[in-house]
Coordinates of C-alpha atoms in Angstrom, one line a residue:
M96 CA -126.5 -41.1 102.6
F97 CA -129.4 -39.0 102.0
K98 CA -130.8 -38.5 98.3
L99 CA -134.3 -37.5 98.8
K100 CA -134.2 -33.6 98.6
Q101 CA -135.5 -33.2 95.4
T102 CA -138.3 -35.9 96.1
A103 CA -139.3 -34.2 99.2
V104 CA -140.2 -30.7 97.1
A105 CA -142.1 -32.9 94.6
L106 CA -144.0 -34.8 97.4
M107 CA -145.1 -31.1 98.9
A108 CA -146.4 -30.2 95.6
V109 CA -148.6 -33.0 95.1
P110 CA -152.4 -31.8 96.0
I111 CA -153.3 -34.6 98.6
V112 CA -156.6 -33.9 100.3
L113 CA -156.1 -34.2 104.1
S114 CA -157.5 -33.2 107.2
G115 CA -156.3 -32.5 110.8
T116 CA -157.3 -31.4 113.9
V117 CA -159.2 -28.4 114.3
Y118 CA -157.8 -25.5 116.1
A119 CA -157.1 -26.5 119.7
Q120 CA -159.2 -24.5 122.5
T121 CA -156.7 -25.5 125.5
G122 CA -158.3 -24.7 128.8
T123 CA -155.2 -25.7 131.0
E124 CA -154.5 -23.6 133.8
N125 CA -151.3 -23.0 135.4
R126 CA -151.2 -25.6 138.4
D127 CA -150.5 -23.4 141.5
E128 CA -151.1 -24.7 144.6
S129 CA -154.9 -25.3 145.6
E130 CA -155.6 -24.9 141.9
I131 CA -158.9 -26.9 140.5
Q132 CA -158.9 -27.8 136.9
D133 CA -161.8 -29.0 135.1
L134 CA -161.0 -31.8 132.9
G135 CA -164.1 -31.6 130.5
S136 CA -162.9 -28.2 129.3
V137 CA -159.6 -29.4 128.4
V138 CA -159.4 -30.2 124.6
V139 CA -156.7 -32.7 123.7
Y140 CA -155.6 -34.5 120.4
S141 CA -153.0 -37.1 121.3
R142 CA -155.3 -39.9 120.1
G143 CA -155.5 -37.7 116.6
I144 CA -159.1 -36.7 117.4
R145 CA -160.7 -34.0 119.2
E146 CA -162.1 -34.9 122.6
S147 CA -162.0 -33.9 126.2
R148 CA -159.5 -34.8 128.3
F149 CA -161.7 -36.5 130.6
D150 CA -162.4 -38.9 128.0
T151 CA -158.8 -39.7 126.9
P152 CA -158.2 -43.4 128.0
F153 CA -154.6 -43.0 129.5
M154 CA -152.6 -40.4 131.6
M155 CA -151.6 -37.2 129.9
D156 CA -150.7 -33.7 131.1
V157 CA -151.4 -30.6 129.2
M158 CA -149.7 -27.4 129.2
D159 CA -150.5 -24.0 127.2
G160 CA -148.3 -21.5 125.8
S161 CA -148.9 -19.0 128.8
T162 CA -148.1 -21.8 131.4
L163 CA -144.7 -22.5 129.6
K164 CA -143.8 -19.0 129.7
Q165 CA -144.7 -18.3 133.3
R166 CA -142.4 -21.5 133.8
A167 CA -139.6 -20.4 131.9
A168 CA -139.6 -23.4 129.9
T169 CA -137.4 -22.7 126.8
T170 CA -137.0 -25.9 125.4
T171 CA -139.2 -29.0 125.0
L172 CA -136.9 -31.0 127.5
D173 CA -137.9 -28.0 129.9
A174 CA -141.4 -28.9 129.2
L175 CA -140.9 -32.7 130.0
K176 CA -139.2 -31.5 133.2
L177 CA -142.5 -30.0 134.5
V178 CA -144.5 -33.2 134.1
P179 CA -145.1 -35.6 137.1
S180 CA -143.8 -38.8 136.7
V181 CA -141.6 -37.8 133.8
S182 CA -137.7 -38.0 134.7
V183 CA -134.8 -36.5 132.5
S184 CA -131.2 -36.8 132.7
D185 CA -130.2 -33.5 130.6
T186 CA -126.4 -33.7 129.3
G187 CA -127.2 -30.6 127.2
N188 CA -126.7 -33.4 124.4
P189 CA -130.0 -35.2 122.9
Q190 CA -127.7 -38.0 121.7
Q191 CA -126.9 -38.8 125.5
S192 CA -129.9 -37.3 127.4
L193 CA -132.2 -39.6 128.8
V194 CA -136.4 -39.6 129.0
W195 CA -138.1 -41.9 131.4
V196 CA -141.9 -42.1 131.9
R197 CA -143.1 -43.9 134.9
G198 CA -139.6 -45.4 134.9
V199 CA -140.0 -46.7 131.6
G200 CA -136.6 -45.4 129.5
S201 CA -133.2 -46.3 128.5
L202 CA -130.5 -47.3 131.0
S203 CA -127.8 -45.6 129.2
G204 CA -127.2 -43.0 126.3
T205 CA -126.3 -45.5 123.5
G206 CA -127.2 -42.7 120.9
M207 CA -129.9 -41.3 118.4
E208 CA -131.2 -44.2 117.3
D209 CA -132.6 -45.2 121.0
H210 CA -136.2 -43.7 121.1
T211 CA -138.6 -44.4 124.0
V212 CA -140.0 -41.0 124.2
D213 CA -140.9 -39.2 120.7
V214 CA -141.3 -35.6 120.2
V215 CA -143.7 -34.8 117.7
I216 CA -144.1 -31.2 116.6
D217 CA -146.8 -29.8 114.5
G218 CA -147.6 -33.5 113.6
V219 CA -144.1 -34.5 112.6
S220 CA -142.1 -37.1 114.5
N221 CA -138.5 -35.6 115.7
G222 CA -137.6 -38.6 117.8
L223 CA -134.5 -37.8 120.4
A224 CA -133.4 -34.7 118.1
G225 CA -136.7 -33.1 119.3
I226 CA -135.7 -32.4 122.8
S227 CA -133.6 -30.0 121.9
R228 CA -135.9 -27.7 120.0
P229 CA -137.1 -24.3 121.4
L230 CA -140.5 -23.3 123.0
F231 CA -141.4 -20.2 121.3
D232 CA -145.0 -19.3 120.0
V233 CA -146.5 -22.5 121.2
E234 CA -150.4 -22.9 121.6
R235 CA -150.1 -26.1 123.5
V236 CA -147.9 -29.1 124.6
E237 CA -149.5 -32.3 125.4
V238 CA -147.3 -35.3 127.3
A239 CA -149.1 -38.7 126.8
K240 CA -147.6 -41.3 129.4
G241 CA -147.4 -45.0 128.6
P242 CA -147.0 -46.6 125.1
Q243 CA -148.2 -44.9 122.3
G244 CA -147.2 -47.2 119.4
V245 CA -150.5 -47.9 117.6
L246 CA -150.7 -44.4 116.5
Y247 CA -147.0 -42.8 116.8
G248 CA -144.8 -45.9 116.3
H249 CA -141.9 -47.6 117.9
R250 CA -140.4 -44.3 119.0
S251 CA -143.1 -43.9 121.6
S252 CA -142.8 -47.0 123.5
A253 CA -142.7 -45.3 127.0
G254 CA -144.8 -42.2 125.8
N255 CA -144.7 -39.0 123.7
L256 CA -144.5 -35.2 123.9
L257 CA -147.1 -33.5 121.2
L258 CA -146.2 -29.8 120.6
K259 CA -148.3 -27.6 118.6
T260 CA -147.6 -23.9 117.5
V261 CA -149.5 -21.3 116.9
D262 CA -151.4 -21.2 113.1
P263 CA -152.1 -17.9 111.4
H264 CA -155.5 -16.2 111.9
N265 CA -157.4 -13.6 110.5
E266 CA -156.8 -10.8 112.9
F267 CA -153.8 -8.5 112.7
E268 CA -151.2 -9.3 115.6
A269 CA -147.7 -7.8 116.3
S270 CA -145.5 -7.9 119.4
I271 CA -142.2 -7.6 120.7
G272 CA -140.4 -8.7 123.8
G273 CA -137.0 -8.8 125.4
S274 CA -135.2 -10.6 128.3
L275 CA -132.6 -9.4 130.7
G276 CA -131.1 -11.2 133.2
N277 CA -127.8 -12.8 135.2
R278 CA -124.6 -13.8 133.5
K279 CA -125.4 -11.2 130.8
L280 CA -128.6 -12.7 129.5
R281 CA -130.1 -10.6 126.8
G282 CA -132.5 -11.5 124.2
V283 CA -135.3 -10.4 121.9
N284 CA -138.3 -12.1 120.3
A285 CA -141.2 -10.9 118.0
I286 CA -144.3 -12.3 116.6
L287 CA -146.0 -10.8 113.5
N288 CA -149.5 -12.2 112.2
V289 CA -150.9 -10.5 109.0
P290 CA -154.3 -11.3 107.3
L291 CA -153.6 -11.2 103.5
S292 CA -157.0 -11.4 102.5
D293 CA -160.3 -13.4 104.0
Q294 CA -159.0 -16.5 103.5
V295 CA -154.9 -16.4 103.6
A296 CA -153.0 -15.2 106.4
F297 CA -149.1 -15.4 107.2
R298 CA -147.3 -15.6 110.7
L299 CA -143.9 -15.3 111.7
A300 CA -142.2 -16.0 114.7
A301 CA -138.6 -15.1 115.8
Q302 CA -136.4 -15.3 118.8
R303 CA -132.8 -14.6 119.7
E304 CA -131.3 -15.0 123.3
R305 CA -127.6 -14.9 124.1
R306 CA -126.2 -15.5 127.8
D307 CA -122.7 -16.2 129.3
D308 CA -121.7 -19.7 130.2
F309 CA -121.5 -20.2 134.1
I310 CA -118.1 -22.0 133.9
R311 CA -115.1 -19.9 134.2
D312 CA -111.6 -20.4 133.1
A313 CA -109.6 -21.3 136.4
E314 CA -106.7 -19.4 135.3
T315 CA -108.1 -16.1 133.6
G316 CA -111.4 -15.9 135.5
K317 CA -113.2 -15.5 132.1
R318 CA -116.4 -17.2 130.9
V319 CA -115.8 -20.3 128.8
S320 CA -118.2 -19.7 126.2
I321 CA -121.4 -17.8 125.4
K322 CA -124.9 -19.9 125.1
D323 CA -126.6 -18.4 121.9
T324 CA -130.2 -19.8 121.0
E325 CA -131.7 -18.4 117.9
Y326 CA -135.3 -19.4 116.3
V327 CA -137.4 -18.5 113.4
S328 CA -140.6 -19.9 112.0
G329 CA -142.8 -19.1 109.0
K330 CA -146.2 -20.3 108.4
L331 CA -148.8 -19.3 105.3
R332 CA -152.4 -20.4 105.8
W333 CA -155.2 -20.8 103.2
F334 CA -158.6 -21.5 105.0
D335 CA -161.7 -21.2 103.1
G336 CA -163.7 -20.9 106.1
D337 CA -165.4 -24.4 105.2
R338 CA -163.8 -27.4 104.5
N339 CA -160.5 -26.8 103.5
D340 CA -157.3 -26.0 105.4
L341 CA -153.9 -25.4 104.0
I342 CA -150.7 -24.8 105.9
L343 CA -147.2 -24.5 104.7
H344 CA -144.5 -24.2 107.5
A345 CA -140.9 -23.4 107.4
W346 CA -138.8 -23.4 110.6
Y347 CA -135.3 -23.1 111.7
D348 CA -133.4 -23.1 115.0
R349 CA -130.0 -23.3 116.2
R350 CA -128.3 -23.7 119.8
K351 CA -124.6 -22.7 120.3
N352 CA -122.4 -23.7 123.3
N353 CA -125.2 -25.6 125.1
H354 CA -123.1 -29.0 125.6
P355 CA -121.7 -29.6 129.1
I356 CA -117.8 -29.5 129.6
N357 CA -115.7 -32.5 131.0
M358 CA -114.5 -31.3 134.3
A359 CA -112.7 -32.7 137.3
D360 CA -114.9 -31.0 139.9
P361 CA -118.1 -29.9 138.2
L362 CA -119.3 -28.2 141.3
S363 CA -116.3 -25.6 141.2
H364 CA -117.6 -24.0 138.1
H365 CA -114.0 -23.6 137.4
T366 CA -111.5 -25.6 134.7
L367 CA -108.6 -25.3 132.9
I368 CA -108.8 -24.3 129.5
R369 CA -104.9 -23.5 128.2
G370 CA -106.5 -23.3 124.7
L371 CA -108.5 -26.4 124.3
P372 CA -111.4 -26.3 121.8
M373 CA -114.6 -25.8 123.3
G374 CA -117.1 -25.3 120.9
T375 CA -120.5 -26.9 119.9
W376 CA -123.7 -26.1 118.0
R377 CA -126.9 -28.0 117.2
K378 CA -129.5 -26.9 114.3
N379 CA -132.9 -28.1 113.1
A380 CA -134.5 -26.8 109.8
G381 CA -137.8 -28.0 108.0
V382 CA -140.6 -27.4 105.8
S383 CA -144.1 -29.3 106.0
L384 CA -147.2 -29.0 104.1
T385 CA -150.5 -29.9 106.2
Y386 CA -153.9 -29.9 104.2
K387 CA -157.1 -30.8 105.9
H388 CA -160.5 -31.4 104.3
H389 CA -163.7 -31.8 106.5
F390 CA -166.1 -34.1 105.2
D391 CA -169.6 -34.6 106.6
F392 CA -168.6 -38.2 108.2
G393 CA -165.1 -37.1 109.1
T394 CA -161.9 -35.6 108.6
L395 CA -158.8 -36.3 106.1
E396 CA -155.4 -34.9 107.2
S397 CA -152.1 -35.0 105.2
I398 CA -148.8 -33.9 106.4
T399 CA -146.0 -34.1 104.3
A400 CA -142.8 -32.8 106.0
Y401 CA -139.0 -32.7 105.4
Q402 CA -136.4 -31.9 108.0
R403 CA -132.7 -31.8 108.8
H404 CA -130.9 -31.9 111.9
S405 CA -127.4 -31.5 112.3
S406 CA -124.9 -31.0 115.1
W407 CA -121.1 -30.6 115.6
I408 CA -119.2 -30.8 119.1
Q409 CA -115.6 -30.2 119.5
R410 CA -114.5 -31.3 123.1
P411 CA -111.0 -32.1 124.9
V412 CA -110.3 -36.1 125.3
R413 CA -108.9 -35.1 128.7
G414 CA -109.5 -31.7 130.5
Y415 CA -106.2 -30.4 131.9
D416 CA -107.9 -30.8 135.4
M417 CA -108.5 -34.4 134.9
L418 CA -105.1 -35.4 134.5
E419 CA -103.6 -35.2 137.6
P420 CA -106.4 -37.6 139.1
M421 CA -106.3 -39.8 136.1
F422 CA -102.8 -40.7 136.0
A423 CA -102.0 -40.3 139.6
G424 CA -101.2 -44.1 140.1
L425 CA -98.7 -43.8 137.2
P426 CA -94.7 -43.9 138.0
P427 CA -93.4 -40.2 137.5
A428 CA -91.5 -40.9 134.3
E429 CA -94.7 -42.3 132.8
R430 CA -96.8 -39.6 134.4
R431 CA -95.0 -37.0 132.6
I432 CA -95.2 -38.7 129.2
M433 CA -99.0 -38.4 129.6
D434 CA -98.9 -35.0 130.9
N435 CA -97.1 -34.0 127.7
Y436 CA -98.9 -36.1 125.5
Y437 CA -102.4 -34.4 126.4
G438 CA -100.9 -31.3 127.1
N439 CA -100.6 -31.2 123.3
I440 CA -103.8 -29.6 121.6
E441 CA -103.3 -31.8 118.6
N442 CA -103.3 -35.2 120.9
N443 CA -106.2 -34.0 122.9
K444 CA -109.2 -33.2 120.9
Q445 CA -112.1 -35.1 119.5
V446 CA -115.0 -33.9 117.2
V447 CA -118.4 -35.5 117.3
S448 CA -120.6 -34.7 114.3
E449 CA -124.1 -35.8 112.7
K450 CA -126.4 -35.0 110.1
V451 CA -130.1 -36.4 110.2
N452 CA -132.4 -36.2 106.8
Q453 CA -136.1 -37.1 107.4
L454 CA -138.9 -37.2 104.9
S455 CA -142.0 -38.4 106.0
Q456 CA -145.7 -38.6 104.6
E457 CA -148.8 -39.5 106.9
L458 CA -152.3 -39.6 105.9
K459 CA -155.1 -40.1 108.2
L460 CA -159.0 -40.1 108.4
S461 CA -160.8 -39.9 111.5
G462 CA -164.4 -38.8 112.5
E463 CA -167.1 -39.5 115.3
T464 CA -170.4 -40.9 114.8
S465 CA -173.9 -39.7 116.1
A466 CA -173.9 -42.3 118.3
G467 CA -170.2 -41.4 119.8
L468 CA -168.3 -44.0 118.1
K469 CA -164.6 -42.4 117.5
W470 CA -162.4 -43.8 114.7
I471 CA -159.2 -43.0 113.3
T472 CA -157.0 -44.8 110.8
G473 CA -153.8 -44.2 108.7
V474 CA -151.1 -44.7 106.8
Y475 CA -147.3 -43.4 107.4
L476 CA -144.3 -43.5 105.3
E477 CA -140.6 -42.2 106.3
R478 CA -137.3 -42.3 105.0
R479 CA -134.6 -41.3 107.7
D480 CA -130.9 -41.0 106.8
R481 CA -128.3 -40.4 109.5
D482 CA -124.5 -40.0 109.3
F483 CA -122.5 -40.0 112.5
S484 CA -118.9 -39.4 113.4
W485 CA -116.5 -39.7 116.1
D486 CA -113.3 -38.3 115.3
A487 CA -110.6 -38.8 118.0
T488 CA -107.5 -38.7 115.6
R489 CA -104.5 -37.5 117.7
G490 CA -101.2 -35.8 116.4
I491 CA -99.2 -39.0 117.1
Q492 CA -99.8 -42.1 118.6
G493 CA -99.7 -42.8 122.1
K494 CA -96.4 -44.8 123.2
L495 CA -97.9 -46.5 126.2
G496 CA -100.3 -48.6 124.5
L497 CA -103.2 -46.7 125.9
D498 CA -104.5 -45.1 122.7
N499 CA -106.2 -47.9 120.7
Y500 CA -109.0 -45.6 120.0
N501 CA -106.9 -43.0 118.0
G502 CA -108.8 -42.9 114.8
D503 CA -112.1 -41.6 113.2
F504 CA -115.3 -43.6 113.6
V505 CA -117.9 -43.3 111.0
R506 CA -121.6 -44.8 111.0
I507 CA -124.3 -44.4 108.3
F508 CA -128.0 -45.4 109.4
D509 CA -130.6 -45.5 106.4
R510 CA -134.1 -46.6 107.7
D511 CA -137.3 -47.0 106.0
T512 CA -140.6 -47.2 107.7
A513 CA -144.1 -48.1 106.3
A514 CA -147.0 -48.3 108.7
L515 CA -150.9 -49.0 108.8
Y516 CA -152.9 -48.0 111.8
G517 CA -156.1 -47.8 113.3
E518 CA -158.2 -47.2 116.5
V519 CA -161.9 -47.2 117.6
T520 CA -163.7 -45.9 120.6
V521 CA -166.9 -47.9 120.8
P522 CA -169.8 -46.8 123.3
V523 CA -171.4 -50.1 124.6
T524 CA -173.5 -48.7 126.8
E525 CA -173.9 -44.8 128.1
R526 CA -170.8 -45.6 130.9
L527 CA -169.0 -48.0 129.2
N528 CA -166.5 -47.5 126.2
V529 CA -164.4 -50.2 124.6
V530 CA -161.1 -48.7 122.9
A531 CA -159.3 -51.1 120.6
G532 CA -156.2 -50.2 118.4
L533 CA -153.7 -51.9 116.3
R534 CA -150.5 -50.9 114.2
Y535 CA -148.5 -52.9 111.8
S536 CA -145.0 -51.3 110.6
H537 CA -142.6 -53.0 108.2
E538 CA -138.9 -51.3 108.9
R539 CA -135.6 -51.7 107.3
L540 CA -132.2 -50.4 108.5
D541 CA -129.1 -50.2 106.6
H542 CA -126.3 -49.5 108.6
E543 CA -122.5 -49.2 107.6
E544 CA -119.7 -48.6 109.9
T545 CA -116.1 -47.7 109.1
F546 CA -112.9 -47.4 111.3
Y547 CA -110.2 -45.1 109.9
P548 CA -107.4 -45.4 112.4
H549 CA -104.3 -43.1 112.9
P550 CA -101.4 -44.2 110.3
A551 CA -99.3 -45.1 113.3
N552 CA -101.7 -47.0 115.1
T553 CA -100.7 -50.6 115.4
L554 CA -103.3 -51.7 117.6
S555 CA -106.0 -51.4 114.9
S556 CA -106.5 -51.3 111.3
H557 CA -108.8 -49.8 108.9
A558 CA -112.1 -51.6 109.2
S559 CA -115.6 -51.4 107.5
F560 CA -118.7 -53.5 108.0
S561 CA -122.5 -53.1 106.7
H562 CA -125.6 -54.5 108.3
K563 CA -129.1 -55.1 107.2
L564 CA -132.0 -55.2 109.7
T565 CA -135.8 -55.8 108.7
D566 CA -138.5 -55.8 111.3
N567 CA -142.0 -56.5 110.9
L568 CA -143.8 -54.7 114.1
V569 CA -146.9 -55.1 115.7
S570 CA -148.3 -52.6 118.4
G571 CA -152.0 -52.8 119.8
R572 CA -153.9 -51.8 122.8
L573 CA -157.5 -52.7 124.1
G574 CA -159.2 -51.0 127.1
L575 CA -162.2 -50.2 129.1
N576 CA -163.5 -46.6 130.1
Y577 CA -166.0 -47.0 132.7
A578 CA -167.7 -43.8 134.2
L579 CA -169.0 -44.6 137.9
T580 CA -170.3 -41.2 138.0
P581 CA -170.5 -38.1 135.6
D582 CA -167.4 -37.0 137.3
L583 CA -165.4 -40.0 137.8
A584 CA -164.0 -42.7 135.3
I585 CA -162.3 -45.9 135.7
I586 CA -160.0 -47.1 132.9
R587 CA -158.1 -50.3 132.4
F588 CA -155.8 -50.8 129.4
T589 CA -153.4 -53.5 128.1
K590 CA -150.7 -52.5 125.8
Y591 CA -148.7 -54.4 123.6
G592 CA -145.7 -52.9 121.7
H593 CA -142.8 -54.0 119.5
K594 CA -139.5 -51.9 119.3
S595 CA -137.0 -52.4 116.4
G596 CA -133.4 -53.2 116.6
S597 CA -130.6 -51.1 115.7
F598 CA -127.1 -50.1 116.4
A599 CA -125.3 -48.0 119.4
D600 CA -123.4 -44.8 118.3
W601 CA -120.9 -45.4 120.8
N602 CA -120.0 -48.8 120.1
T603 CA -116.2 -49.9 121.1
N604 CA -113.3 -50.1 118.5
I605 CA -114.9 -51.5 115.4
S606 CA -111.8 -53.3 114.0
R607 CA -111.1 -55.1 117.1
E608 CA -114.7 -56.4 117.7
G609 CA -115.3 -57.4 114.0
G610 CA -117.9 -55.0 113.7
A611 CA -121.0 -53.8 116.0
K612 CA -123.7 -55.9 117.3
P613 CA -127.2 -54.8 116.9
A614 CA -129.8 -54.3 119.9
E615 CA -132.3 -57.0 119.3
P616 CA -136.0 -56.2 118.8
Y617 CA -138.1 -56.6 121.7
E618 CA -141.8 -57.0 122.7
C619 CA -143.0 -54.8 125.8
F620 CA -146.6 -55.2 127.7
A621 CA -148.3 -52.8 129.7
Y622 CA -151.2 -53.2 132.0
L623 CA -152.4 -49.7 133.2
Y624 CA -155.3 -49.0 135.6
H625 CA -156.1 -45.2 136.6
G626 CA -158.9 -42.9 137.3
N627 CA -160.0 -39.5 135.6
W628 CA -161.8 -36.9 137.8
L629 CA -163.7 -34.4 136.4
K630 CA -161.9 -31.8 138.7
I631 CA -158.5 -32.7 140.1
S632 CA -156.9 -30.6 142.8
Y633 CA -153.0 -29.9 142.4
S634 CA -151.0 -29.6 145.3

């Protein structure tokens, strides 16, 4: 269980001097046909330093806020779908959604502990929970392809998405907008930026959108549910115009009824409801304090953040229109028993819920010398506690011996992370740069699992197990960036990563297997070749 809420507040009150990315000047254009983009004008921050995209030693895509709006991207998962060589299996539930970058990713949805692509929002790691976050008042999105474990840890073994929201500035700004569309789409959004003094500014962004589900009740013809999304973000900024920059950021978002419904024929867009429970919601809330200080030799940045992610999903175990094909092979008498059993709402419901509390602190120092040497080093600390429950308790125990999962499965994941990292880009000649990075991370996972069976469940009994996993992880990368011409660079990279062990959410019956078996830690290697052209044509 999470016990650090008071600590989170205390940490944010500590005046840790930090620095960070200077304000982005994104030059990303919309990728229409025959469009030409000048990579030298696109500024990116995926390596923790400000540099031209042309100089970045790995493949990446950049989209600014106007591009995302034009392409109707409303969530971080929508943004990933726009990126070449990124594949997405969107189930509407981050727990079971899958993301692959260049074919690297998980083969099945094992749960929220299985990270291959991290979502980093305003410098704060969100993991899989980040793919449900809304896109509004966004400055830019960067998608880095390939292992990013040196700077971002084991959650980025395939890549990551870096999202930057708009910071307060010293000019008054106010806007309000709306949206209308099919299936009774209606929405409203607003942005307000107020300079309170020469050095202090406040920014508020809010959005609300509702839309009917496209699934209808097969008997009544009515929409099954209404999809509802709301988001609010507030930022207070102090900037002395010289060396210090402080931003206090608080946010909240909620998505309701966005989880898909189990249907016998998904293409029909109709299903039998008959009072079965159909409700879901997913919430994110948090607060962060980012403090930056610019020295003559570099920039120091600190990000302290506390965030909470929670979800609740109530669904039938078997939809009414799924009963006929599922039990078609049973004798008529047994089939009637199963139809009556699942026809009772108390025997045909399941609730999946989870709560994630995360407290993190990152301190990093970066800079660039007059000779062109770029460097970054940092420390990262994180406490992440997660409670997961799958309550499939029925009203009665099944009589055919087919209901051994009748009960409540509860899992607790408490993970502590401490990491040191650093990376340097050394100009060997005018054309040749060498990039070398290393990260050492110590991780400890305390895992508890408990099964509470139905009182009449004779196939299983109450069981509880606890596990402790400790991993010492090392990630590194070494590469060469050679400029053949002023407009063309060839890059060769070798990357080594190490992913920590964990447990799946959707394990089978705990009491029958004697406890869950952990996924073992593993090593991964990547050998990358690619070229950066100063001007790239998209088609």
